[in-house]
Short mmCIF file of C-alpha atoms in Angstrom, two decimals:
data_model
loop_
_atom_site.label_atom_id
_atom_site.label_comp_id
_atom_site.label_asym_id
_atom_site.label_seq_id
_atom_site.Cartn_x
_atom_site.Cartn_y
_atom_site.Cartn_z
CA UNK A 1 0.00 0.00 0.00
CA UNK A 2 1.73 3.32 -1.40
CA UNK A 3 0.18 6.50 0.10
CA UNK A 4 1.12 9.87 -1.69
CA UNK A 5 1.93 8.22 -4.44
CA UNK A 6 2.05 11.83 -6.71
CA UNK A 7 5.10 12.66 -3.95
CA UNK A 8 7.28 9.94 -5.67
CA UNK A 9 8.13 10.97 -8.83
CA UNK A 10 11.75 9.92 -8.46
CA UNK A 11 10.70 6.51 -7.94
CA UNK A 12 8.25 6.05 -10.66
CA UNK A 13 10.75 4.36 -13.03
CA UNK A 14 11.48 1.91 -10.16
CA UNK A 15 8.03 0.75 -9.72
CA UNK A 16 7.38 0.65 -13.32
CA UNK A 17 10.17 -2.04 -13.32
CA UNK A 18 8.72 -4.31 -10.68
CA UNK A 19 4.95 -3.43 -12.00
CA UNK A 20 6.23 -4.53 -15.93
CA UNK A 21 8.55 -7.44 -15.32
CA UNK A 22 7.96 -8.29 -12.03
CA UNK A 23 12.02 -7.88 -10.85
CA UNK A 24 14.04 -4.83 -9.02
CA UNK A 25 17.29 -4.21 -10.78
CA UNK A 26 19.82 -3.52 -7.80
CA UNK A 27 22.98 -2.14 -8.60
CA UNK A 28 24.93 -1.15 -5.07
CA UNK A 29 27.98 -1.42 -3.91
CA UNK A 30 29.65 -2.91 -6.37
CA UNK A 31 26.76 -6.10 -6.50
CA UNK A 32 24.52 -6.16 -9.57
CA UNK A 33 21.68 -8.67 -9.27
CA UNK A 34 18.11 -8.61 -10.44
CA UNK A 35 15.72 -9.74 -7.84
CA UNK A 36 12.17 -11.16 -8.11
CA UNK A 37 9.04 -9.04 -6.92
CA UNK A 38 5.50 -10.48 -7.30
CA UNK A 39 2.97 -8.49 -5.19
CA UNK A 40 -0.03 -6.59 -5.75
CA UNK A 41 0.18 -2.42 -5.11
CA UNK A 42 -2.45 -0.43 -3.88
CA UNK A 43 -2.14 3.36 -4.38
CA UNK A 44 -3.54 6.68 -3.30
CA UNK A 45 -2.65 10.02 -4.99
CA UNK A 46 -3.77 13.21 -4.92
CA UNK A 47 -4.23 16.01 -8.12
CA UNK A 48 -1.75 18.69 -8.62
CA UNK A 49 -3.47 21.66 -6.79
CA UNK A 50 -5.40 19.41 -4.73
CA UNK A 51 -8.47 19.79 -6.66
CA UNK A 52 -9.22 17.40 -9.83
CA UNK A 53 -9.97 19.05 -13.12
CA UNK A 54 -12.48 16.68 -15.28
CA UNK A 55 -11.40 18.30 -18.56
CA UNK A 56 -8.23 16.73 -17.85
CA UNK A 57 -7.37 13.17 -17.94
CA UNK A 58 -6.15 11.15 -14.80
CA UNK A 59 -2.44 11.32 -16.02
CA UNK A 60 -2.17 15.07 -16.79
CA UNK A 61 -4.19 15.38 -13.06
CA UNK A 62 -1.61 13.39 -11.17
CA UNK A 63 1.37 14.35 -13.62
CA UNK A 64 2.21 10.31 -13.94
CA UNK A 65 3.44 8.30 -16.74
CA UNK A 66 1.22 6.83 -18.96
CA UNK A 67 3.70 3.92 -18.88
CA UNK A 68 3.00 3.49 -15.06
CA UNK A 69 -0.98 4.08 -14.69
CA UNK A 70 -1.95 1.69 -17.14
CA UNK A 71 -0.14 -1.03 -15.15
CA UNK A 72 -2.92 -0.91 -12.99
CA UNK A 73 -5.87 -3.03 -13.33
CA UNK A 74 -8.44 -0.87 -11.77
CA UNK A 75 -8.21 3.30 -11.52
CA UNK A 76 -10.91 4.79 -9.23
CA UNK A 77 -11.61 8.41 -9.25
CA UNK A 78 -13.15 9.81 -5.34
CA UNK A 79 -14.48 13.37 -6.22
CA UNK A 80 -15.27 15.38 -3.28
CA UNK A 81 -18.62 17.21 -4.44
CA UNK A 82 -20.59 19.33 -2.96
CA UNK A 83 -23.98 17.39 -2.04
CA UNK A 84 -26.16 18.21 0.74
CA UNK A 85 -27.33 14.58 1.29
CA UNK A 86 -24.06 12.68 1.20
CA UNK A 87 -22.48 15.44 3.12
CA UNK A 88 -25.05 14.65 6.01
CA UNK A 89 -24.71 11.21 5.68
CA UNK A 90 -20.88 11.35 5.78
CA UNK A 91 -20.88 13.39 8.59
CA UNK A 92 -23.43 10.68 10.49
CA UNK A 93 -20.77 8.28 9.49
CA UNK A 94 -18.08 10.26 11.17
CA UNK A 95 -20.32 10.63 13.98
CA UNK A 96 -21.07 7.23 14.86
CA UNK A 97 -17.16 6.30 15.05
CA UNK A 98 -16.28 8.86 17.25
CA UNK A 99 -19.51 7.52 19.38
CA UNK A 100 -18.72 4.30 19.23
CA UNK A 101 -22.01 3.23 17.24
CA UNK A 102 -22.98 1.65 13.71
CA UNK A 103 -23.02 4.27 10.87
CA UNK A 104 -26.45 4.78 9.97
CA UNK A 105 -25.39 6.04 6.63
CA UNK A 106 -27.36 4.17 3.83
CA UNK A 107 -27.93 5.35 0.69
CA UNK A 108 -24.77 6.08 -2.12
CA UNK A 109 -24.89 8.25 -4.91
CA UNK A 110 -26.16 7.05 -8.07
CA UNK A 111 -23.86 6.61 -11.49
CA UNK A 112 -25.38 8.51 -14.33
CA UNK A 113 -27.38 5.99 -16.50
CA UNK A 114 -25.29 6.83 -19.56
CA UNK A 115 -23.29 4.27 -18.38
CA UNK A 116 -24.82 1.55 -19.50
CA UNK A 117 -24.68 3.40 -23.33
CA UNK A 118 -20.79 3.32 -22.43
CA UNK A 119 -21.00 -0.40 -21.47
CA UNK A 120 -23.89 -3.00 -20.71
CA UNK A 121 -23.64 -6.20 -19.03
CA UNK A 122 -23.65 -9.44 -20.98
CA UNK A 123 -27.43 -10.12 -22.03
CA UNK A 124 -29.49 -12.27 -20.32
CA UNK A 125 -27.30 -11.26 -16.80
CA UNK A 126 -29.24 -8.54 -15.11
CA UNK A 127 -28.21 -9.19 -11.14
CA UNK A 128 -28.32 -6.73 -8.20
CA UNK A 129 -25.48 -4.01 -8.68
CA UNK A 130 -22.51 -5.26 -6.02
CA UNK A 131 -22.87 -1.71 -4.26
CA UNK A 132 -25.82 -2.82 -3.58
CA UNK A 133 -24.89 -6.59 -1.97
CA UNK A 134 -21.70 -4.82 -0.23
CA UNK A 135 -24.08 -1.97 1.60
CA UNK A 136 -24.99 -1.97 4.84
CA UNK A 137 -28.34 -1.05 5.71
CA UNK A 138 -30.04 -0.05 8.92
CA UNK A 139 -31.05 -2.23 11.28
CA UNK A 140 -28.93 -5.19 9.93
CA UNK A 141 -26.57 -6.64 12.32
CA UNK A 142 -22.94 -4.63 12.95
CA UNK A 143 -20.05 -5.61 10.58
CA UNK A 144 -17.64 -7.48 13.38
CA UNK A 145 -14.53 -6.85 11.55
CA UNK A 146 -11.47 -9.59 10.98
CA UNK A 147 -8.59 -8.84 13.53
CA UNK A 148 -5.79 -7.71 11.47
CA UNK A 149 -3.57 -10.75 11.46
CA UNK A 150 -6.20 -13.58 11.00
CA UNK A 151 -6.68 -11.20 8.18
CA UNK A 152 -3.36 -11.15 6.67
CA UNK A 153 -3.15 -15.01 7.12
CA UNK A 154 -6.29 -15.55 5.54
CA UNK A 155 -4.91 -13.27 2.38
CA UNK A 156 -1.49 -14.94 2.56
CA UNK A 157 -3.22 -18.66 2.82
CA UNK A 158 -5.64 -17.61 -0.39
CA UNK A 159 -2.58 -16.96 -2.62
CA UNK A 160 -0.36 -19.74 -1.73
CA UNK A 161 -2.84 -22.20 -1.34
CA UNK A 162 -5.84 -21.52 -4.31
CA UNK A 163 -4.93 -21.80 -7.98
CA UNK A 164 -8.44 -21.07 -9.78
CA UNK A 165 -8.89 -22.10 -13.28
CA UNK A 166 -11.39 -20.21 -15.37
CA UNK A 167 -14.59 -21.88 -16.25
CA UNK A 168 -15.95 -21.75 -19.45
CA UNK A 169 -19.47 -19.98 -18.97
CA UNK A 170 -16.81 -17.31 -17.00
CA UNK A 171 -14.48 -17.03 -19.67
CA UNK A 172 -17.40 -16.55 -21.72
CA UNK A 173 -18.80 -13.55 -20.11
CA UNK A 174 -15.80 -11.47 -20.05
CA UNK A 175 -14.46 -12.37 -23.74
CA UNK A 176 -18.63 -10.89 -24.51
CA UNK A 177 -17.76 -7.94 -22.50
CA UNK A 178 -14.49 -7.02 -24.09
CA UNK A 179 -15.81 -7.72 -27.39
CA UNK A 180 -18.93 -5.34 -26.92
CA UNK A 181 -16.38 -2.80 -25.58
CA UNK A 182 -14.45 -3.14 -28.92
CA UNK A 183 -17.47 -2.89 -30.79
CA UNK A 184 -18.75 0.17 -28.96
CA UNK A 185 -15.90 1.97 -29.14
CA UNK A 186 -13.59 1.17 -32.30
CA UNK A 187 -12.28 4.51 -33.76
CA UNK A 188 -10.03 4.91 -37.04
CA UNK A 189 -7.35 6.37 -35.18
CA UNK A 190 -6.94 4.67 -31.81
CA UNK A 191 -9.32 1.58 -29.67
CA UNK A 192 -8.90 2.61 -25.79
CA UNK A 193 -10.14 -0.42 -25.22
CA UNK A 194 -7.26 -3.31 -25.32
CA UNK A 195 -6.46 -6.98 -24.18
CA UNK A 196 -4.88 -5.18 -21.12
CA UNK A 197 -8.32 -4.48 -20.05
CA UNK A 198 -9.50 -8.25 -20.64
CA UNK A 199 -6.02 -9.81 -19.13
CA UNK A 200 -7.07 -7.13 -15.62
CA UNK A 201 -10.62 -8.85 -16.04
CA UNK A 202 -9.00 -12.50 -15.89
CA UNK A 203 -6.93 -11.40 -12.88
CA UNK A 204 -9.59 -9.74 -10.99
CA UNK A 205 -12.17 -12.91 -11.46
CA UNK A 206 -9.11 -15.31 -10.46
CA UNK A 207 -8.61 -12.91 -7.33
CA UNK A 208 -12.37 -13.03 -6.61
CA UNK A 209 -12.67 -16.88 -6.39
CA UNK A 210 -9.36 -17.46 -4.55
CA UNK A 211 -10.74 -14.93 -1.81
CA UNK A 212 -13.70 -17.68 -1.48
CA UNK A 213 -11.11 -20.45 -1.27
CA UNK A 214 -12.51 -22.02 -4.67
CA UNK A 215 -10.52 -23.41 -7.68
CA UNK A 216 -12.91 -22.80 -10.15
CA UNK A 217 -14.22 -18.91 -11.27
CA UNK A 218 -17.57 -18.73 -11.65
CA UNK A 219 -19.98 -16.61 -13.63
CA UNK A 220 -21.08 -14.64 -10.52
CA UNK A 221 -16.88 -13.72 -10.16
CA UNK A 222 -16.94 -12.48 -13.80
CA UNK A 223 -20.28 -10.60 -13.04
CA UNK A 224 -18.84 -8.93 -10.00
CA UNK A 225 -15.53 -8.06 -11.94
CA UNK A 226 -17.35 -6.86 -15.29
CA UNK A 227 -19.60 -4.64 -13.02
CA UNK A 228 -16.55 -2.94 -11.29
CA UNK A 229 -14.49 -2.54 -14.74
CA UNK A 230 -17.44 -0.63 -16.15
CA UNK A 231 -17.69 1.69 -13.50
CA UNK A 232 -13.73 2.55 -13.28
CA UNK A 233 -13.85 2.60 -17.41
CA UNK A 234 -16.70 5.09 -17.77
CA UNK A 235 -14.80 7.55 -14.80
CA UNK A 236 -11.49 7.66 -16.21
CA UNK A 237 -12.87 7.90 -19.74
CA UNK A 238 -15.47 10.88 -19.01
CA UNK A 239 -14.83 14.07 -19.70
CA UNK A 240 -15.41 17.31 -17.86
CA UNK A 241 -19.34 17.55 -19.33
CA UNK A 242 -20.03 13.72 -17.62
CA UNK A 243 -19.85 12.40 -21.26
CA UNK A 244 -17.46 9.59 -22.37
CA UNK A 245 -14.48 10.67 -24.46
CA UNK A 246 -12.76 8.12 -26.15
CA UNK A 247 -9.68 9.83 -27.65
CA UNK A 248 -8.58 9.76 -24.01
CA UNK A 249 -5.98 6.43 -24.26
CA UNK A 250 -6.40 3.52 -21.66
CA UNK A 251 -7.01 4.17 -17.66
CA UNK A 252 -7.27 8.48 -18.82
CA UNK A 253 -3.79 8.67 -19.49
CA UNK A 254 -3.96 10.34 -22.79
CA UNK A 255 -4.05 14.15 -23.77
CA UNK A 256 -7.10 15.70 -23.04
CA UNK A 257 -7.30 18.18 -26.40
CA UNK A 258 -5.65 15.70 -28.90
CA UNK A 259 -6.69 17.44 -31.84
CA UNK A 260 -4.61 20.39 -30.95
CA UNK A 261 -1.87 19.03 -28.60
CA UNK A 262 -1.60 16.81 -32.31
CA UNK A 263 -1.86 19.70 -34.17
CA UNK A 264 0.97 21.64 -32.04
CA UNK A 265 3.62 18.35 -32.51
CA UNK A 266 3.40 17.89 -36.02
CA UNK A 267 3.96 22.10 -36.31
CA UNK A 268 7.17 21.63 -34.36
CA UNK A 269 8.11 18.86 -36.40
CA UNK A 270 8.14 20.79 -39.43
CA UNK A 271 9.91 23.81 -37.48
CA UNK A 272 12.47 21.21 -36.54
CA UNK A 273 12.88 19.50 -39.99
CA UNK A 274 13.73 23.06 -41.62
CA UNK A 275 15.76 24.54 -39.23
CA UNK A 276 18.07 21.21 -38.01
CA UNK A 277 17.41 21.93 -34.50
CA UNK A 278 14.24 20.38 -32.32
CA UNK A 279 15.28 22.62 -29.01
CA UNK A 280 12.67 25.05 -28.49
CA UNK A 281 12.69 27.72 -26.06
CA UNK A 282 9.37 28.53 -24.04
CA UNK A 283 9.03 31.84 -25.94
CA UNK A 284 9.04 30.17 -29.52
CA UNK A 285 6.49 27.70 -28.09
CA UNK A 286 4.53 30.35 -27.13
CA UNK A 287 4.48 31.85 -30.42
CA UNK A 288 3.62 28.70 -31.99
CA UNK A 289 0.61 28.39 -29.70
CA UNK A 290 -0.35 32.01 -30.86
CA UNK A 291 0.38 31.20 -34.47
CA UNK A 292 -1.66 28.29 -34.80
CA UNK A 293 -4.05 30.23 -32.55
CA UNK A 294 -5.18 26.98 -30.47
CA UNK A 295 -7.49 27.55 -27.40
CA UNK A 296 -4.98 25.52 -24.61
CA UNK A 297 -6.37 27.31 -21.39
CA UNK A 298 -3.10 27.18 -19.48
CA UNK A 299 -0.07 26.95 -21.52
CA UNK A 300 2.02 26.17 -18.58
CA UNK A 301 -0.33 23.21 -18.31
CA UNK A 302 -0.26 22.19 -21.45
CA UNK A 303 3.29 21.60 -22.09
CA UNK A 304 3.61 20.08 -19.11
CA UNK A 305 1.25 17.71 -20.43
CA UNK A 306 3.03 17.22 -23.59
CA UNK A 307 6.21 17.17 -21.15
CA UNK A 308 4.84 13.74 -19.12
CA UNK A 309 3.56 12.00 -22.19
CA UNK A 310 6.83 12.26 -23.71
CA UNK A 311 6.73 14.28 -26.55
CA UNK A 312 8.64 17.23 -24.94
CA UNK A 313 11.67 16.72 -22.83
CA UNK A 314 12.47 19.84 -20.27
CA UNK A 315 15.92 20.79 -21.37
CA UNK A 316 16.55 23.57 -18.51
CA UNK A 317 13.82 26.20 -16.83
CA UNK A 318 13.41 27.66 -20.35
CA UNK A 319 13.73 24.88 -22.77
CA UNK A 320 12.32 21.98 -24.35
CA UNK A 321 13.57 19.68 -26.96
CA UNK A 322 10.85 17.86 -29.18
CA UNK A 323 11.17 14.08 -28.71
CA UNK A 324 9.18 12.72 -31.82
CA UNK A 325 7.20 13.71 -34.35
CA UNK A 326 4.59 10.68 -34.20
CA UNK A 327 1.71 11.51 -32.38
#
């Protein structure tokens, strides 16, 4: 469990390593040796300014690597808006723990139904939402929680211990989810939607039985699973209007005005190409921005976006060299 995880920018790369090939490269004190890391990361991280701008995507919020965020299977996105009923029932919440009592907090906000435009569950599989099965409703019996080692050794014991296999009415359902998604959502220039998504999906459902101690993954797993990836999908994809952009790449980590952060490369390019020199100074990219007359907001904020997805490189407070032409 990483908290802060926008504070660690120097370790990024490091991560990325064990995240991608599942080994730390160690090179101290005059011993080199790669080492083998298998473990699951769970991360919190807050958006530069500590407020979260929708018309951005996730990576240009929390300034991370593409590279990095779309190692993880799942992104969720915890908006603190201003709504008079879930403030009150938040603060009963925090309430009741201070007092010692059950939270009588009950009801959770409700996703916007164009959700189910952006995906649908597999037909023929309409179930009660798992928000709904994981809520706790008043007058049902206290949750009487798992002392924190049993806990661990139950965790540890599930992943040693339970190999599930997937079963075939499972492996169904989420190869008919992916496919829909594909269908949905095929554009001429890019498909968000890749087997990363499906091989998070087999991962998830695998994790899901094993937490049941079964060897087998069941439709209900891929149910469960297929409802979670469409909620996490339709957040990181939506823009700031609540509708679903798909130019964004995979898990939001794309530019958030491609047209013109596209438009802006391949103008640099050119400059580059007829003057033998791709280092730019902030003033000339100014000018360029002015020229081409593109409506950026912050400029600061967009090259800095342009900067993390790699198509700028900061050469110096007032320089930037252009690292490809392909975008």
């Amino acid at each position: 469990c990483i908290d802060e995880f926008d504070k660690m920018a120097n370790q990024h790369q490091a991560l990325l390593e064990a995240m991608e090939q599942q080994c730390i490269s160690i090179a101290k004190a005059g011993v080199v040796c790669s080492l083998p890391a298998r473990t699951s990361v769970i991360a919190a991280a807050n958006p530069v300014g500590g407020h979260y701008d929708k018309a951005k995507t996730v990576s240009e919020n929390l300034k991370m690597s593409p590279a990095l965020l779309s190692r993880f299977d799942l992104v969720f996105i915890l908006l603190d808006e201003a709504n008079e009923e879930l403030d009150k029932l938040l603060s009963v919440h925090v309430m009741a723990m201070h007092s010692a009592r059950g939270s009588q907090a009950t009801r959770t906000p409700t996703v916007a139904a164009s959700i189910d435009d952006f995906a649908s569950l597999p037909e023929g599989q309409d179930q009660v939402p798992l928000k709904e099965r994981l809520r706790v409703r008043a007058g049902e019996e206290p949750i009487d929680p798992v002392p924190y080692h049993i806990f661990r050794g139950y965790i540890r014991s599930c992943r040693k211990l339970i190999q599930p296999r997937l079963s075939p009415d499972a492996a169904k359902l989420l190869q008919e989810f992916y496919l829909d998604l594909r269908r949905r959502h095929h554009e001429e220039d890019s498909t968000p939607i890749t087997t990363r998504q499906l091989e998070s999906m087999i991962r998830l459902s695998e994790a899901r039985a094993r937490l049941e101690l079964r060897d087998v993954v069941t439709p209900r797993d891929a149910l469960d699973v297929i409802d979670i990836m469409r909620h996490t999908l339709f957040d990181t994809f939506c823009d700031e209007f609540g509708q679903p952009d798909l130019n964004r790449s995979q898990n939001g980590s794309g530019m958030s005005k491609k047209a013109q952060a596209k438009k802006f490369i391949s103008h640099l390019s050119r400059m580059a190409a007829a003057n033998y020199n791709s280092l730019f100074t902030k003033q000339q990219l100014r000018d360029v921005v002015k020229e081409l007359g593109l409506q950026i907001g912050s400029f600061e904020n967009f090259i800095g976006s342009l900067n993390n997805q790699g198509y700028l490189l900061k050469k110096g407070p007032k320089a930037y060299q252009l690292q490809t032409a392909d975008f």
